Amino acid sequence: MTKYRLQSLEIINFRGFRGKVSIPFDRPIVAIYGPVGAGKSSIVQAIEYALYGKQLEIKERIAKLADLINEEESEARVTLTLVREDTGEQLRVMRALKRVGDSAREHQVELVIGGKKVASTVRDVTDIITEILRLDEEDFSRFILVTHRVLEGLVYGTSTRRSLTIDKLFGIDILENIYKSIPIRKVEEILEQEKSKLSAYKELPEIISRYGSVEEARRALDRIKREIEELKKLEEELQKKYAKLIEERNSILKSLRDLENVYIKYLQIRSEREKLEEEISGKESDVSETSIKIELDLIRSFLVSKLEELLFSKEAEELAKLSITSQNLEEAALKIYDILKRLEDALSRFDEEKENLAKAHEELKVEAERLSSEIRNIERRLRELESQFREYQELENKYGQPEAIRSELERLRELVEKTTSDVGVVSAIITILQAIASGRLDTCPVCGRELSDKDREEAKRRIEELRERHRKVLDEIENARRRITELEQVLAKMESLKPIVSEYEELYTKLKMLRENYSRVVAKLENIDKNRRFLEKRAQVLRFLIDEVRSRLDKVDEALTLLKKIKRYRELLREEKELEQKLRAQGFDLSRASRLEEEISEVSRRLEQTRERLNALSVEASRLEQILSSIPVETVEELRNRVYKLEDLYKKLNTIRNVLRKIQKDLRERMIERTRSLVDQYFRMIYPHPDLTGASIEISTRERLGVLVSEYVLYGIRRGGRKVPISRMSDGQRLTLALAFMLSVYSVASHNVSFLIMDEPIPYVDVEVRKAFASLITRLITERLVSQLVITSQSREFIDQIVQEARSKNVPVELIEIERIDGDRRVKVSYVD
Amino acid sequence: MSTEIDKIVLELLRREIPDEDTYRLAEQLYQAYKQGGQKKVRDLVYGLLKEIGIEIKEE
C-alpha cells in the first residue's frame, strides 16, 4: 500500500512562530493543545501550505500569502517530511516565502524523495505531490482536514445545512452554489419591465385610431393638460363660490333663531315636492281609484273564468271570494300577484312533468327500438329455418312422430326376422316334397309309410301351393325391408332436423312474446304522447294567461304607485304652503332664500361636473403620457426582439437551474451509493453500545415551490431494523454517525494518505460528549481505520480524556503543548506510551 | 476527485440539456463558477444581458 503518514514538521518564522520550531509526529495519536491564539491551527496550516503552497490563498482562509510570514520577519520556511508506510521512504517538501512589499512570493521550493531532489519549481512540486498523494488541495481540506464547522454541520445542522455540508465533503456543493448564483430573479424582473413597455405598444393602434397619429396624440395630450389646468382653476373658483353661498345660507339660518328648524323642514319638503312634481307631471289625469278598481275587477273575473277552465278550482274560488274596494286596492293587487306566483309554480311543475314524460318517452323509444331490432333478427332467423322446419313437419305428417316411426321399425324388423325363418322351413318342406314327387323316395321320410302315386300327386300340388306361398312371403319380406330402409332414412332426416325445429319453435315462442311486449311499449308511448300533448296545451294556455294577467297587473301596480305619489305630492304641497305662510309671517324673505338655494344647487352641480371631467382628463393624460413616453426610444420591432431574447435567456437559465437540481439529486445518489455500506461498517466498528446495530444514509426528495429538492438523511438502525434519524439521536450517537460518515468519505476518496487531521473538532460540547469523542477517535486507531491522527484542542481536559482513553486501549500518544510567553511561542513535546 | 465530479457533471448536463445553446450556457456558467465563484457567474449573466441591451449596475 503506497500510503504516507506525517513524520516531522519544521517551521521557521511561520505565522506566530518566530525562529525555528521542530515538531515530530512519532505516535499514532498526536494531540496538540494550548490556549486560544497559541498557534495550534498554524501548525495545521503549515502542513497544508507545505503540501500545496500558495493554493491555500484561494480558499480565503488567510487574507494573503504574506500573512504566513511572522510579522517581525521578512522570510519564512516550512519543511514537511512524510514517510511511505510500506517502504519507509521519505518524502520531504520545503517551501520558503519572502516578503516583497505588502505581498510575498515563494522564492525557494524543493521536493526530495528517497534522498533525491525531484522538483524545484512551485508548479512541479505541487503537481508531483498531488499525483503521489492522489489528493489536490481541495480534496485535502475535504477528506483529511476535519474542522468543527464540518462536524457541527453534520451533527447539529438542519437537514438543509447537513445536506450542504455533505455536498461539500463529496465535492458536489458546486451545483448548489451555481444554482444560487444565477441571478434568475433579476432577469425575471427585467423581462417583466420590458414586457410592460411592449404592452404600451399594444395600445398604440387604439391611440392612433383615436387621435389620427402619434403626433396628433402628443398635441391632444398638450391640449388635455391645458384643459386640466383650466378646469383646476374653475374648480377652485366654484369651490370658493360654493363656500360663500353656504356661508350666506348659514348666516340666514343664524338670523332665523327659532325658525331654523322650520326653514330646514321647509327646504326638505320643497325639495321632495319638486322631485315628485317632476315625476308625476302630466300624468295626474291618467289615474284614479275608480279606474284601478274597475281594472282589478276585470282582471279578477277574467282570471276566475280561465282558472276554472284550467281546473285550478281552489285558486278560482279564492279569487271569487276576494272583495275589491277603493280602500284595499293594493292588498287586492298583492293577492292577485300571489295567485299568479302559484300559477307560475304550477307552470314549473308542468314543465318538470313534461321533462319527466320526455325522459320516459325517450327511454321507451329506446326500448321499442331494441325490441323491434330483436324482432327483426328473430324473423330473419325464422325465415332461414323455415324450409327445414316445413320439411320436418311434412315428414311428421306423412310418417308420424319419430317415436311412432321407431316402433314401426321395431315391428317391421321383427316381422322380417320371423318371416325369414319361415321361408327356411318352407324351402326345406319343398325340397322333401320334390323328392317325394320325383319318385326318388319310396317311403315317407316323416312317418315311414310307403308312398303311392296319389301321394306323389299330392306332393306336386303341395309343392305348387308352397311355392306360391313362398313367393308371397319373399315379396312381403322385400316390402318390409324397403319400408325399413325408407323409415330409417326418414328417422335420420328427422333427427338431423330436430335441433333446427327446436330452435325454430323456441324462437317462434320468443317472437310471440316480444311482439306482445312491443305492442305494450308502443301503447305506452302513445299514451305518453297523449299526456304530453295535453300537458303542453294546458301549459301553453296557462303561460298565456299568466303573461296577460301579469302585464295588466303591472300596469295596475304602476297606476297604484303613481296614485300614491300624487297623494304624497298633495300632502307635501299643503305642508309647504303652511310652512311658507309661517315663515312669511315671521318676516322671512323666502324669495331671497329660494334664489340662494337655487344658486347653491347650480354651483354644486357645476362643481360635480367639473370634477368628473377633471378626473376623466387626468386618467387619459396619464395613460397617454405612459404610452407616448416609451415610443421615441426605439421601434417596436427592436423592443420585441429584446423581449424575445430576454425570454430565451430566462427560459435557458430556468432550464439550467432545474437540470442542476436534477443532477444534484443524481450525484447525491451516486455518492451515497459509494459510501452507504462503509457508513454502516464504520459505525458498527466505532459505536460501542448495543442499542444501535448499524447506520446508513439515503436521499429523500420533496417538492418546494414546484421544484423537487433532494436532501440527505443520515440515520442509525435499531434492533429489528427501525430507522432513527440523526436529529433524534443523542449527542454521542450523532458524533459517532458523523465520524463514521466522514471516514467513509475519507475511504472512498482512494488517496494515498493514512493520516487524519482534526483541527479543534468539538469546541462547544459538554464533558460527556467530549469523553465519548475521545473514545471514538481512539477506536479509529485501534480499528486501523487510520494509522495516524493529529488533533488540536484548547481544552486540556479533552486532551487528558484522549490520553486516558488511549492508555486504556494501549495506544501511544504524543503530546505537543504550545505556550505563549511574552509574545513568543514555546513548543513542548512529551509521550504517553 | 473534483476532476471526476467535473466530468460527471458536464456529462449529465449534456445528457439532460438537448438544446446545444442551453448546454453551452450551462457549461459556461459551470466553468465561470470554477474560475471565480458566484461573482463570475453573475458577471456572465450580466454580460449576456448587456449583449441584449440591458445594462446592470452592480450594487
XYZ file of C-alpha atoms in Angstrom, chain A residues 134 136 138-139 142-143 169-175 177-178 180-183 186-187 190 194 641-643 645-646 648-649 651-653 655-656 659-660 662-663 666-667 670-671 674 745 748-749, chain B residues 1-6 8-19 21-27 29-31 33-34 37-39 41-42 45-46 48-49 51-57 59:
94
model
C -3.724 11.426 -5.199
C -5.339 18.066 -4.636
C -9.471 20.885 -2.297
C -9.648 17.156 -1.637
C -12.363 17.883 2.465
C -11.086 14.441 3.329
C -17.440 16.670 1.625
C -18.407 14.959 -1.602
C -17.198 17.965 -3.592
C -20.570 18.485 -5.251
C -21.576 21.699 -3.427
C -20.697 23.478 -6.650
C -24.161 22.585 -8.007
C -23.631 27.285 -5.406
C -24.161 27.721 -9.137
C -27.901 30.108 -6.112
C -25.527 32.303 -8.134
C -27.688 32.513 -11.248
C -29.484 35.875 -10.865
C -33.091 39.870 -11.689
C -33.592 38.516 -15.214
C -36.052 42.930 -16.285
C -39.579 45.134 -20.918
C -36.652 41.462 -30.358
C -35.159 42.306 -26.978
C -38.106 40.778 -25.122
C -34.037 37.403 -26.430
C -34.725 38.024 -22.755
C -34.989 32.986 -24.378
C -32.294 33.712 -21.791
C -36.013 30.091 -20.289
C -32.472 28.774 -20.685
C -31.453 29.836 -17.176
C -33.880 25.028 -17.618
C -30.305 25.048 -16.341
C -31.300 20.483 -14.537
C -28.808 21.462 -11.809
C -31.806 17.050 -11.076
C -28.070 16.489 -11.426
C -28.404 12.190 -9.292
C -24.919 12.928 -7.995
C -24.217 8.204 -6.839
C -22.101 9.467 -3.962
C -20.337 4.619 -2.769
C -15.867 9.692 2.579
C -13.842 6.209 -0.888
C -11.620 9.059 -1.971
C -11.941 13.590 -7.179
C -13.033 17.080 -8.231
C -11.904 16.359 -11.793
C -14.069 13.261 -11.712
C -17.035 15.313 -10.448
C -16.465 17.911 -13.206
C -19.722 13.622 -14.410
C -21.476 16.993 -14.107
C -20.621 18.001 -17.659
C -21.757 14.619 -18.953
C -25.054 14.897 -17.074
C -25.571 18.458 -18.304
C -25.027 17.224 -21.833
C -27.489 14.382 -21.302
C -30.160 16.487 -19.617
C -29.958 19.518 -21.921
C -30.571 18.525 -25.513
C -30.548 22.111 -26.779
C -27.220 26.681 -26.944
C -28.590 25.987 -23.473
C -25.945 23.352 -22.877
C -23.175 25.799 -23.905
C -24.559 28.355 -21.473
C -24.708 25.747 -18.690
C -21.118 24.789 -19.406
C -21.780 29.008 -16.051
C -20.086 25.930 -14.614
C -16.641 27.000 -15.778
C -18.046 29.315 -11.118
C -14.949 27.144 -11.136
C -17.158 31.686 -7.795
C -20.539 33.343 -7.563
C -19.374 36.748 -8.820
C -21.446 33.536 -12.639
C -23.310 36.785 -12.041
C -25.296 36.565 -16.888
C -24.988 40.353 -16.700
C -25.411 38.313 -21.643
C -27.973 40.910 -20.577
C -25.476 41.916 -25.225
C -29.271 42.077 -25.314
C -29.124 45.767 -24.486
C -29.704 45.781 -20.741
C -27.013 47.327 -18.598
C -26.946 46.225 -14.958
C -25.113 48.278 -12.407
C -24.970 47.288 -6.226
